[in-house]
XYZ file of C-alpha atoms in Angstrom:
596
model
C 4.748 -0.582 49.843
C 1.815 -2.934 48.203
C 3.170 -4.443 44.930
C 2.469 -4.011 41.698
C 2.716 -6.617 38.908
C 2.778 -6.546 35.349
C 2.513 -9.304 32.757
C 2.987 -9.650 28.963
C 2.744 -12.255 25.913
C 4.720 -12.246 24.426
C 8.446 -11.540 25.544
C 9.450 -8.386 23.985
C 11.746 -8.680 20.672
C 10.831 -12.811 21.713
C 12.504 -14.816 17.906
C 9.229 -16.363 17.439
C 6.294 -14.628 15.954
C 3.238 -14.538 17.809
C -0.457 -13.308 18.055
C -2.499 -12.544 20.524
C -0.428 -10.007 22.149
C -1.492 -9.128 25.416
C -0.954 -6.932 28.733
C -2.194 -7.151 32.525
C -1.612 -5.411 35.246
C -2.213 -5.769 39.195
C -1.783 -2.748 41.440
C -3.585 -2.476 45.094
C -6.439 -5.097 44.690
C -7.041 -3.368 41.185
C -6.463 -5.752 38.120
C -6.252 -4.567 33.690
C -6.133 -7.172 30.994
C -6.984 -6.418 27.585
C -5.775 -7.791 24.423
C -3.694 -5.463 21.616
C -5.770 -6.621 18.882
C -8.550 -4.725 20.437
C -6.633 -1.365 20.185
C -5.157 -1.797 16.938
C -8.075 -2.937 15.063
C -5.835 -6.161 13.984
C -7.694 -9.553 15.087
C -4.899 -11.231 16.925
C -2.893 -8.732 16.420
C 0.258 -11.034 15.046
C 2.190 -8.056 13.842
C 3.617 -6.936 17.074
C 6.910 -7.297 19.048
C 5.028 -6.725 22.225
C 1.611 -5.249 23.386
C 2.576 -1.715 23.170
C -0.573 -0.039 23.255
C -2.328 -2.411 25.619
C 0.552 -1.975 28.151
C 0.519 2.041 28.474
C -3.338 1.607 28.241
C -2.799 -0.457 31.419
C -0.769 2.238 33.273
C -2.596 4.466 32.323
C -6.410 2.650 33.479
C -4.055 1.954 36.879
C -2.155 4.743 37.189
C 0.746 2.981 37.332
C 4.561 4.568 37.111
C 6.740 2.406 35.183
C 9.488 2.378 37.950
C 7.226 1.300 40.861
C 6.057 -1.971 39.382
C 7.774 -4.351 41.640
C 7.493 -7.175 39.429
C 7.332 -8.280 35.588
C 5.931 -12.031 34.468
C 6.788 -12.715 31.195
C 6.749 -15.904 28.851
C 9.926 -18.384 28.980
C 11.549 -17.429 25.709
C 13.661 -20.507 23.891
C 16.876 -18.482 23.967
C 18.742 -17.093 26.597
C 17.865 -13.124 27.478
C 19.742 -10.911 25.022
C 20.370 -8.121 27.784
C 20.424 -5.058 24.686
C 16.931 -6.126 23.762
C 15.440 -5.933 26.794
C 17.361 -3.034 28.310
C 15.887 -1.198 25.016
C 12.232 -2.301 25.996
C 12.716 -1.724 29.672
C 14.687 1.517 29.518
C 13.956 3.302 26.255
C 10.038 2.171 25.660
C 8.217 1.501 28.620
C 10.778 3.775 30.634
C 10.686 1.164 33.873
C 14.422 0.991 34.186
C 16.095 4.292 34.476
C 19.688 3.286 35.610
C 22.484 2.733 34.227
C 22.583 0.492 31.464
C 25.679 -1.437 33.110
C 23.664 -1.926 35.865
C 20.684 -3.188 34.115
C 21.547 -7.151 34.113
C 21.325 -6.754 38.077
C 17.470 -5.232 38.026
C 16.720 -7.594 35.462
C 17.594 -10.509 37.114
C 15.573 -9.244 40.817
C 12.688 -7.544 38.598
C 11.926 -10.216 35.578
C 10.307 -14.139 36.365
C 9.661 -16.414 33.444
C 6.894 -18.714 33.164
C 6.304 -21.689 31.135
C 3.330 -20.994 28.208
C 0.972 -23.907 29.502
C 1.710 -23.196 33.023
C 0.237 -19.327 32.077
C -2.798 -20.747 29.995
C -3.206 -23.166 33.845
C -2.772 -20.135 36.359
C -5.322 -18.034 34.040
C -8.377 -20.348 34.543
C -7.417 -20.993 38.196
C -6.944 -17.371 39.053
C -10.268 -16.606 36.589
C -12.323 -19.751 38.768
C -13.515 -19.952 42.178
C -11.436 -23.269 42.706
C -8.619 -23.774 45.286
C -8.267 -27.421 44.445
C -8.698 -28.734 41.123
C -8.016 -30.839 38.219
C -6.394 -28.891 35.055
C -6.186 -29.870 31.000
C -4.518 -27.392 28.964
C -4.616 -27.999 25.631
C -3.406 -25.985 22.183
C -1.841 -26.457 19.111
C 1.878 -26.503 19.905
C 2.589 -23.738 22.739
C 5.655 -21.871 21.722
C 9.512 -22.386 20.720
C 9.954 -21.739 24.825
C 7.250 -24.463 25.788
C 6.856 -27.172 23.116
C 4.215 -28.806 24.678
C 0.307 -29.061 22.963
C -1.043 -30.914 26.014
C -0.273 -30.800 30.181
C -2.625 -32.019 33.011
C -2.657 -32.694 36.396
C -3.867 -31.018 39.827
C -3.959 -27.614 41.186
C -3.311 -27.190 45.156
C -3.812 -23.196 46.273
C -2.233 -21.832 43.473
C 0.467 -24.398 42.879
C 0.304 -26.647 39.747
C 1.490 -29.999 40.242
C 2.303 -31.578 36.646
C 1.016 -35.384 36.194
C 1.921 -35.475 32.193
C 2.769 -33.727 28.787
C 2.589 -34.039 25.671
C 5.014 -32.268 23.023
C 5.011 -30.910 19.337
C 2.276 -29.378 17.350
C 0.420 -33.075 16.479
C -2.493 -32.041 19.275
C -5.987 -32.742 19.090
C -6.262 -28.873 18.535
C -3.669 -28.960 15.551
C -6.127 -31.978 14.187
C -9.420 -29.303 14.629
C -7.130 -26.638 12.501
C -6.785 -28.775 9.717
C -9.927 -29.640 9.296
C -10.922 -26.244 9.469
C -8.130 -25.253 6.633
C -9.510 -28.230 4.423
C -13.172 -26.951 4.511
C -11.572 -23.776 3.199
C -11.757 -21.655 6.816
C -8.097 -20.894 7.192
C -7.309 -20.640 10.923
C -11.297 -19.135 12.242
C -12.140 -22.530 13.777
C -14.936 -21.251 15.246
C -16.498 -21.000 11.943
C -16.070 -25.417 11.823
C -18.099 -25.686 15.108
C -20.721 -23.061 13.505
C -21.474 -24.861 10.536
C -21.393 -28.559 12.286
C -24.719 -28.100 13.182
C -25.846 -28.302 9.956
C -24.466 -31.220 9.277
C -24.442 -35.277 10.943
C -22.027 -37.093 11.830
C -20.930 -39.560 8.995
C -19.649 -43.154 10.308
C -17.507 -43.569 7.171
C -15.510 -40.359 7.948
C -15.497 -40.740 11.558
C -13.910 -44.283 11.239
C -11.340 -42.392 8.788
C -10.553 -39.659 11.242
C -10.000 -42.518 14.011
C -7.025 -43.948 12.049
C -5.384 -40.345 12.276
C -5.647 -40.070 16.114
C -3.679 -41.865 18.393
C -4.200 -42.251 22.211
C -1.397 -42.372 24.612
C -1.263 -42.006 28.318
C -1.123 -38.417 27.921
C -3.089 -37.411 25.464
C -3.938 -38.050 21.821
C -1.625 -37.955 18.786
C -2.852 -36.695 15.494
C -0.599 -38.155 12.715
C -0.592 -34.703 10.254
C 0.804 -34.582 7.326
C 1.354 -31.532 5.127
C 2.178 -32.131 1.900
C 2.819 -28.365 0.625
C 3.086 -24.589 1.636
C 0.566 -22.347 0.110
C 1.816 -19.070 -1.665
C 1.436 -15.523 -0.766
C -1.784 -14.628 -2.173
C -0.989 -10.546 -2.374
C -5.132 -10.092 -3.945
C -6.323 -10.899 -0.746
C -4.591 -7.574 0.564
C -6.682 -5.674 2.881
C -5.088 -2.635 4.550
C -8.239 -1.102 6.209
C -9.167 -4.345 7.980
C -5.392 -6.254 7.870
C -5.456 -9.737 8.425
C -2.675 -12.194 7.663
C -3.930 -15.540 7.471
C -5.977 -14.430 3.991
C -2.564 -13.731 2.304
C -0.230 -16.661 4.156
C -3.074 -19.274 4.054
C -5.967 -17.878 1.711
C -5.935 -21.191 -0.376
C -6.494 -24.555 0.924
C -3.278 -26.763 1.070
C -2.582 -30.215 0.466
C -2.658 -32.559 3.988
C -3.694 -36.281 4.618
C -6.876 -34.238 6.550
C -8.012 -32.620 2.902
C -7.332 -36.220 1.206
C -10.087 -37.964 3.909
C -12.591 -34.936 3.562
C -12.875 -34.789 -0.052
C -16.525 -36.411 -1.279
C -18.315 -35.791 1.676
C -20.789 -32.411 2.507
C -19.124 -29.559 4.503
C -21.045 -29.473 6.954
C -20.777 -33.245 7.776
C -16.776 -32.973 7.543
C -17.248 -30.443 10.474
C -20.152 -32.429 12.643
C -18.421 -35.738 12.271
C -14.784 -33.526 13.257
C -16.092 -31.989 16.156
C -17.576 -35.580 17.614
C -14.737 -37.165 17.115
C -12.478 -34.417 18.946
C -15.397 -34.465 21.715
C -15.382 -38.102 22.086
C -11.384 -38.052 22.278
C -11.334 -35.603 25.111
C -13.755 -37.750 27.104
C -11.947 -40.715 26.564
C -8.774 -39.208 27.863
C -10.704 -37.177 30.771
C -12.039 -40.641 32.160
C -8.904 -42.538 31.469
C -7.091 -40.097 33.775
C -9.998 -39.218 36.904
C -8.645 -42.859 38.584
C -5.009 -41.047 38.601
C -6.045 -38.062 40.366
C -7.401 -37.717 44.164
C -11.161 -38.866 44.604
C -11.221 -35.385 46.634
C -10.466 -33.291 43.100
C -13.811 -32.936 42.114
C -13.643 -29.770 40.586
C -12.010 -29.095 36.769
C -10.443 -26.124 35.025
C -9.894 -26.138 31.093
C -7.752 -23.757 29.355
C -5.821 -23.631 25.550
C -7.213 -22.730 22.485
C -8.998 -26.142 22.414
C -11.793 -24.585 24.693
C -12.667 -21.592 22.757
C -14.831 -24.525 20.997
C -17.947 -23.919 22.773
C -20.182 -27.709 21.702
C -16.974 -29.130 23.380
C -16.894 -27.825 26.621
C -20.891 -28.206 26.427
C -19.828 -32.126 26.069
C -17.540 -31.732 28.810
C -20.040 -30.811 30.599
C -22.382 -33.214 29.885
C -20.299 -36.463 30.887
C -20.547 -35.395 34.508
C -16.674 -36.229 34.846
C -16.479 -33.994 37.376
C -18.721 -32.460 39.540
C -18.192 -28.345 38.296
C -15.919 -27.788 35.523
C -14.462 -23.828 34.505
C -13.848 -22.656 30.974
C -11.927 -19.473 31.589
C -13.249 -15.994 29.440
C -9.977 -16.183 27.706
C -8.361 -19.789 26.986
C -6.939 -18.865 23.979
C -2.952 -17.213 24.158
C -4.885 -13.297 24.672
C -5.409 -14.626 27.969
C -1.432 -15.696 28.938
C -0.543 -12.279 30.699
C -3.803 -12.600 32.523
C -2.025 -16.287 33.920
C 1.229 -14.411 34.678
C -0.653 -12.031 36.938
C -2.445 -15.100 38.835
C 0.970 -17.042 39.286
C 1.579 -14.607 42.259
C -1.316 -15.409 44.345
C -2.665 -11.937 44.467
C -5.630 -10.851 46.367
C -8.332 -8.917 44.354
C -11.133 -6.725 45.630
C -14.082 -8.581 45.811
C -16.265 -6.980 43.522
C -14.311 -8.372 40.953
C -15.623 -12.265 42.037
C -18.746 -14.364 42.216
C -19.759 -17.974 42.537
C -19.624 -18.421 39.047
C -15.880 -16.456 38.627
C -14.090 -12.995 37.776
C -15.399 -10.265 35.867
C -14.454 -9.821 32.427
C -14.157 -6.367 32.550
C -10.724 -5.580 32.825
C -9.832 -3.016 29.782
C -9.930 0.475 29.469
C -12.533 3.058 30.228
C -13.153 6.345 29.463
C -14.846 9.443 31.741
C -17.280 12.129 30.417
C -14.961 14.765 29.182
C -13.080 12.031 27.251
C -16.148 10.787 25.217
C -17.145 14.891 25.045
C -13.837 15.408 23.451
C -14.277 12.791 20.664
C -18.286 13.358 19.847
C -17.931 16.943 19.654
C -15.751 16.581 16.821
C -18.909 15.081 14.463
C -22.158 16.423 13.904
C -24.249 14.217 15.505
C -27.586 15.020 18.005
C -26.234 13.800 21.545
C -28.541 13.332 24.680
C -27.158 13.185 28.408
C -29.219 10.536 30.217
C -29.136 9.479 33.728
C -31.639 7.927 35.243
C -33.422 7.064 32.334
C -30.464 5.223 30.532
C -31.351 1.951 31.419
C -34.592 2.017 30.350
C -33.813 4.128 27.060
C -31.249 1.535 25.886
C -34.195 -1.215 26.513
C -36.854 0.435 24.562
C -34.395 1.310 21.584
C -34.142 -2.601 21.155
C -37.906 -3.528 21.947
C -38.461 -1.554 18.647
C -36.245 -3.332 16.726
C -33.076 -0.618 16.889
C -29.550 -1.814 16.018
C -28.087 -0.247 19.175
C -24.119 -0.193 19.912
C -23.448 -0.639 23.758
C -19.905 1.203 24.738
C -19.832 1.216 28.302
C -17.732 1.211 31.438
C -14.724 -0.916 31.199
C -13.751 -3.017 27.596
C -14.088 -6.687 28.429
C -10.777 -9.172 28.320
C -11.542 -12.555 26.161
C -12.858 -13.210 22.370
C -16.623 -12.365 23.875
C -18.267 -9.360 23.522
C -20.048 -9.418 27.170
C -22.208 -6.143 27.554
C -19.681 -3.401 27.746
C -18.573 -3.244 24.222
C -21.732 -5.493 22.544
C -24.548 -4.666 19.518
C -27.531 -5.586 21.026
C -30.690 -6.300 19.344
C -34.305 -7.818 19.727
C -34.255 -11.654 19.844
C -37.799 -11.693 19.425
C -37.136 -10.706 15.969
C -36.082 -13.890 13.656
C -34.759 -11.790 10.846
C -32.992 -9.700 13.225
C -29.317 -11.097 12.466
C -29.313 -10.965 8.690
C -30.510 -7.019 9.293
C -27.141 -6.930 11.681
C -24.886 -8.936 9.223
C -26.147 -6.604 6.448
C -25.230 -3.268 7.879
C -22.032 -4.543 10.173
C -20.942 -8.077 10.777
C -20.440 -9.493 6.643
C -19.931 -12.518 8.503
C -20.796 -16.495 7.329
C -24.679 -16.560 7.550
C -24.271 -19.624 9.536
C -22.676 -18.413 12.593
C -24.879 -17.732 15.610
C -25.299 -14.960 17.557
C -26.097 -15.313 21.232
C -28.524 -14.533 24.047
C -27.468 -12.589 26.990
C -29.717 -13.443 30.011
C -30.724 -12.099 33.632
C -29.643 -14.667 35.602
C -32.538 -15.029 37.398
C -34.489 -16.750 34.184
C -31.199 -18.838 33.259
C -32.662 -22.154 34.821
C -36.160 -21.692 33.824
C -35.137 -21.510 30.022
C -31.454 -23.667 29.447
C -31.344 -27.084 30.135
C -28.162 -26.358 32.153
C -27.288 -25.685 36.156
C -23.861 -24.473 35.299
C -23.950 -21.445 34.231
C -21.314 -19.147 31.917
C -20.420 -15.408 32.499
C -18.602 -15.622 29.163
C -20.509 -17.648 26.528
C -18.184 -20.638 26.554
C -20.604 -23.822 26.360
C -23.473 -24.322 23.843
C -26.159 -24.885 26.031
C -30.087 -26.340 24.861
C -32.504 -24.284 25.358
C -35.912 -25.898 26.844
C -38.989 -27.012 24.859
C -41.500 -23.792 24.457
C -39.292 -21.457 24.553
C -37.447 -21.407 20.878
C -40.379 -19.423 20.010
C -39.774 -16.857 21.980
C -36.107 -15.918 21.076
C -35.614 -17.145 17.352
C -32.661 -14.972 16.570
C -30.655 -16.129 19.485
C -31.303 -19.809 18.723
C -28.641 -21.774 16.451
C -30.100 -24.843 14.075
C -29.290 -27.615 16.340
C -31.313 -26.051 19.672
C -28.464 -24.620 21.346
C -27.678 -20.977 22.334
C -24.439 -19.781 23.101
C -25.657 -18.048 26.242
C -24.229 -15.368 28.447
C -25.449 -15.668 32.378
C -25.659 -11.957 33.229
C -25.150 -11.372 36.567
C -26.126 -8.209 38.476
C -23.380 -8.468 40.791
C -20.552 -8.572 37.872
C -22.802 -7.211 35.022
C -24.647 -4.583 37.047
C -25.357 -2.015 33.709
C -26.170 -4.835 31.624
C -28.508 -6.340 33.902
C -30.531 -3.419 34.339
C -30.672 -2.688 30.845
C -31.979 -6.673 30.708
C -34.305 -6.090 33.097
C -36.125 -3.083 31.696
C -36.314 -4.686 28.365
C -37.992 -7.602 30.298
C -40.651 -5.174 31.957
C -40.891 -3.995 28.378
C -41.722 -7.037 26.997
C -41.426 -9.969 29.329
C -38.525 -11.648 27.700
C -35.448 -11.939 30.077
C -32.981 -11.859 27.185
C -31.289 -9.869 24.552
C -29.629 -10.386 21.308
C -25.637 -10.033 22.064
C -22.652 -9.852 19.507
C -19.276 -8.149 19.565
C -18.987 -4.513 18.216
C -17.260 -4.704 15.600
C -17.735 -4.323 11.904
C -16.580 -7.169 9.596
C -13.091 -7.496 9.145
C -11.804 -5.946 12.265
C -11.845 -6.718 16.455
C -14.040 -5.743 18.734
C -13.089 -1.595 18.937
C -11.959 -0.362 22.221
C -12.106 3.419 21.464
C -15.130 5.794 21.127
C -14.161 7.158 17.647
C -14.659 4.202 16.217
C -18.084 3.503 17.641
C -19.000 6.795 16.310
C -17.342 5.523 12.978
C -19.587 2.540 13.262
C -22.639 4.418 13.864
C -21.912 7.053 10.845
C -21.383 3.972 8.181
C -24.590 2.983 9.192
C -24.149 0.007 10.977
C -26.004 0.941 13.868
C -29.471 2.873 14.496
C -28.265 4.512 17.940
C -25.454 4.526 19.856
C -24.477 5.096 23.928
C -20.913 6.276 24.987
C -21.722 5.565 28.865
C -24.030 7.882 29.541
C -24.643 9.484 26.367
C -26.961 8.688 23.666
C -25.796 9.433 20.105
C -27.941 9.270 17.156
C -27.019 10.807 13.224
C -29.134 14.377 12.657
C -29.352 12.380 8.885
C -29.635 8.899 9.253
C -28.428 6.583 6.729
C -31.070 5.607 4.243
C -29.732 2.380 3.305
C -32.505 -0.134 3.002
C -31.990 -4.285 2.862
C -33.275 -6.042 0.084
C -35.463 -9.092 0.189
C -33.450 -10.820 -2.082
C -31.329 -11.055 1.488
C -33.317 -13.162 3.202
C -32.653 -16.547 1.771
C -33.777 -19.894 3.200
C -30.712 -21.979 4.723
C -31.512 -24.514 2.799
C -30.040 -22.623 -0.028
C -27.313 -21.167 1.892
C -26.279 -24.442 2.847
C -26.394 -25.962 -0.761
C -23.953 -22.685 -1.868
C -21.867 -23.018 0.944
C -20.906 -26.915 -0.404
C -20.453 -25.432 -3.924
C -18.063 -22.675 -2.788
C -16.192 -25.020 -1.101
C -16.073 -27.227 -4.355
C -14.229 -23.967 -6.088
C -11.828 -23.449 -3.763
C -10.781 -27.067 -3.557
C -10.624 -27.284 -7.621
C -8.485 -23.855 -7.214
């Protein structure tokens, strides 16, 4: 019998609180991962014991039986099992252990494995790369209570890690990066700091100030916090439709050494001069190390919430440490049961590879008569295409359509990557504030990003190492901003997707049709998701989307949905502001909130 795995982050009924809760499976060459956030509409879902509906979504995608999975990987807790816990998760919940419950300590020990968190954040990008040998930096803000450590590097042999050093606590580089992000008034959406760097320039004074906080040792680098007080529920900020717990914990900004140093200086040059100096760190530390490694370990994996931060690995890239270098579609702790699934050297079917690493689409899908069942519940005009849907989807954008993409299987990672994406018309420079008025709400400053057929990548990105998951911030060549204003960010980058028709085979079609349409190799990408909630993983709540009018047209697969009375809701063109302004109220908000 041909085993099956399963994997989970966190332990079930672990002491610690997490987020990010996440399931994988592995059966017969066959492989799920999808996050819990996705399927409750929480982002990072922290809420959770364990990722209940992401693990029956996973047997259910696999068709697995609880009691056949062989195997379950699950992250070292910091205490020792409690045996009534699990036997309640095992027996009564998932229903994989149906003997005896004085029995059960016996199964557990032959059926359970626990792995360390950084050595699950390591396995993920090596199992997610191409690499047998390699070099590996994993780096977050603290692990967890069963893995202290912020920082671990050293070599990978065929699917063995071999540890050269650690570092331990939550004093990281990446704990350094959330403070700064807290002081500019961000709470714990980092992404949001590298966004508006590129407003900004990097200021000598500060940088000099942020040196004196950061330490270098032989393992890393040392940030010496300091948190001066806790902020106070803040109950106002209360938002049951689209729950998030970081605006009620952490809403206001608190008092640390990091708010102290930012104070006098724009926001968007406390974030450019941040992210150089965390960049410049990380290559400091990368070439201190390369003479401590085999000259044959030319190759590099990154993983840890560090290298969600897409300028970074871009830098990374840049310094030509090593020859190829692999930022994994989900570094972050959604990506953990993904690792666990790795650790045991399984063989996958080789559609799910290329060159440039695995496919993201690992999460649930649904058939025909499934989406049938949900659209005939609305009043809506639906279509049946099939040959035509590739080229339908294109033309909707080449007229300037909102169009929501739900398609084939939900993709694992923070990315929206084709399969669950709102695609629009890059072409069109006021094309994202139309999207951020009807559905994203989010900070005018963040980009959005161009998805690409891969065989224009080199002949418009000054890059020749491409990304299947948007995770560098690559420039895009002279003459061709132009062409694709929407999908370029102030500073000349694009955080581009490298569609490839042997992982992306829809989405490359649909690509390619809009590039016969038009001759522009590239669409407008972002996640599907209105503001305040994660990407959705079930059809209802496309439909939802499309009936709030955030979208002009909608596919389910092969179905295209449109309202029989469209919403009427018009922008204004108060809307479109000039940056400039933007910017200017973006430093005065910030002046409220740290007066508050």
């Amino acid at each position: 019998m041909k085993k099956i795995i399963a994997s989970i982050y966190p332990s079930p009924f672990d002491n610690q609180l997490r987020h990010e809760l996440n399931a994988s499976f592995f059966k017969n060459g066959e492989i799920y991962s999808y996050e819990e956030g996705k399927l409750s509409s929480l982002k990072n879902d922290p809420v959770g014991l364990f990722p209940e509906r992401s693990i029956f979504a996973g047997m259910k995608e696999l068709k697995i039986e609880p009691k056949r999975i062989n195997l379950w990987v699950l992250a070292k807790p910091n205490l020792k099992p409690n045996y009534d816990s699990y036997f309640n998760f095992f027996s009564n919940v998932c229903k994989a252990y149906t003997g005896d419950k004085k029995k059960f300590q016996n199964w557990f020990k032959k059926k359970i494995i626990f792995l360390k968190h950084h050595d699950l954040h390591i396995y993920n990008a090596l199992g997610s790369s191409t690499y047998k040998n390699c070099f590996y930096l994993s780096l977050d803000g603290g692990g967890d209570f069963g893995d202290r450590r912020n920082t671990s590097w050293g070599i990978c042999k065929r699917n063995k890690i071999y540890e050269k050093g650690n570092l331990y606590g939550n004093n990281s580089l990446a704990s350094f990066h959330a403070f700064v992000t807290e002081a500019c008034g961000y709470r714990n959406e980092n992404g949001k700091l590298s966004g508006i760097s590129s407003y900004g320039e990097v200021n000598k004074e500060l940088y000099l100030k942020f040196d004196n906080l950061l330490v270098l040792k032989k393992n890393g680098h040392i940030f010496k916090r300091k948190r001066y007080n806790n902020t106070k529920l803040q109950l106002s900020s209360l938002n049951l439709d689209s729950y998030d717990r970081y605006k009620i914990i952490n809403n206001k900004i608190s008092k640390t050494n990091i708010l102290k140093v930012c104070k006098g200086y724009k926001i968007e040059d406390v974030a450019a001069t941040a992210e150089k100096i965390i960049s410049d760190k990380i290559i400091i530390f990368l070439k201190s190390i390369k003479d401590k490694i085999p000259k044959s370990i030319d190759h590099a994996i990154f993983s840890g919430g560090m290298f969600l931060n897409v300028k970074l690995n871009q830098d990374i890239e840049n310094s030509k440490i090593f020859k190829k270098n692999f930022f994994t579609m989900s570094p972050s702790d959604a990506g953990l049961s993904l690792g666990g699934i790795f650790s045991q050297n399984i063989k996958l079917k080789k559609k799910y590879y290329s060159k440039n690493g695995i496919s993201p689409y690992l999460g649930p899908s649904f058939n025909e008569n499934e989406l049938l069942e949900v659209t005939n519940k609305f009043n809506l005009k639906i279509q049946k295409l099939k040959n035509s849907f590739y080229k339908d989807v294109a033309s909707e954008i080449s007229r300037d359509k909102i169009v929501g993409l739900f398609n084939g299987r939900g993709e694992y990672g923070q990315r929206s990557l084709g399969n669950r994406s709102i695609l629009a018309d890059p072409r069109n420079k006021h094309i994202k504030q139309k999207i951020n008025f009807f559905l994203k709400k989010r900070d005018w400053f963040m980009p959005f990003a161009p998805a690409v057929l891969d065989t224009f990548y080199k002949e418009y990105f000054e890059d020749t190492s491409p990304s299947l998951y948007m995770q560098k911030a690559v420039l895009i060549k002279d003459g061709y901003q132009k062409k694709i204003p929407a999908a370029i960010h102030v500073d000349g980058t694009c955080r581009v997707q490298y569609v490839q028709k042997k992982i992306s085979t829809d989405f490359w079609k649909i690509i390619k049709e809009f590039y016969k349409k038009t001759k522009i190799p590239i669409v407008l990408n972002t996640s599907f998701n209105r503001h305040g909630i994660s990407t959705i993983s079930h059809p209802r709540q496309a439909i939802e989307h499309l009936m709030e009018g955030c979208l002009d047209v909608l596919y389910l697969n092969r179905l295209k949905i449109k309202l029989k009375f469209p919403n009427s809701k018009k922008i204004d063109k108060k809307f479109y502001k000039k940056e400039e302004y933007l910017l200017t109220n973006e430093n005065l908000l910030w002046r409220k909130k740290l007066n508050k």
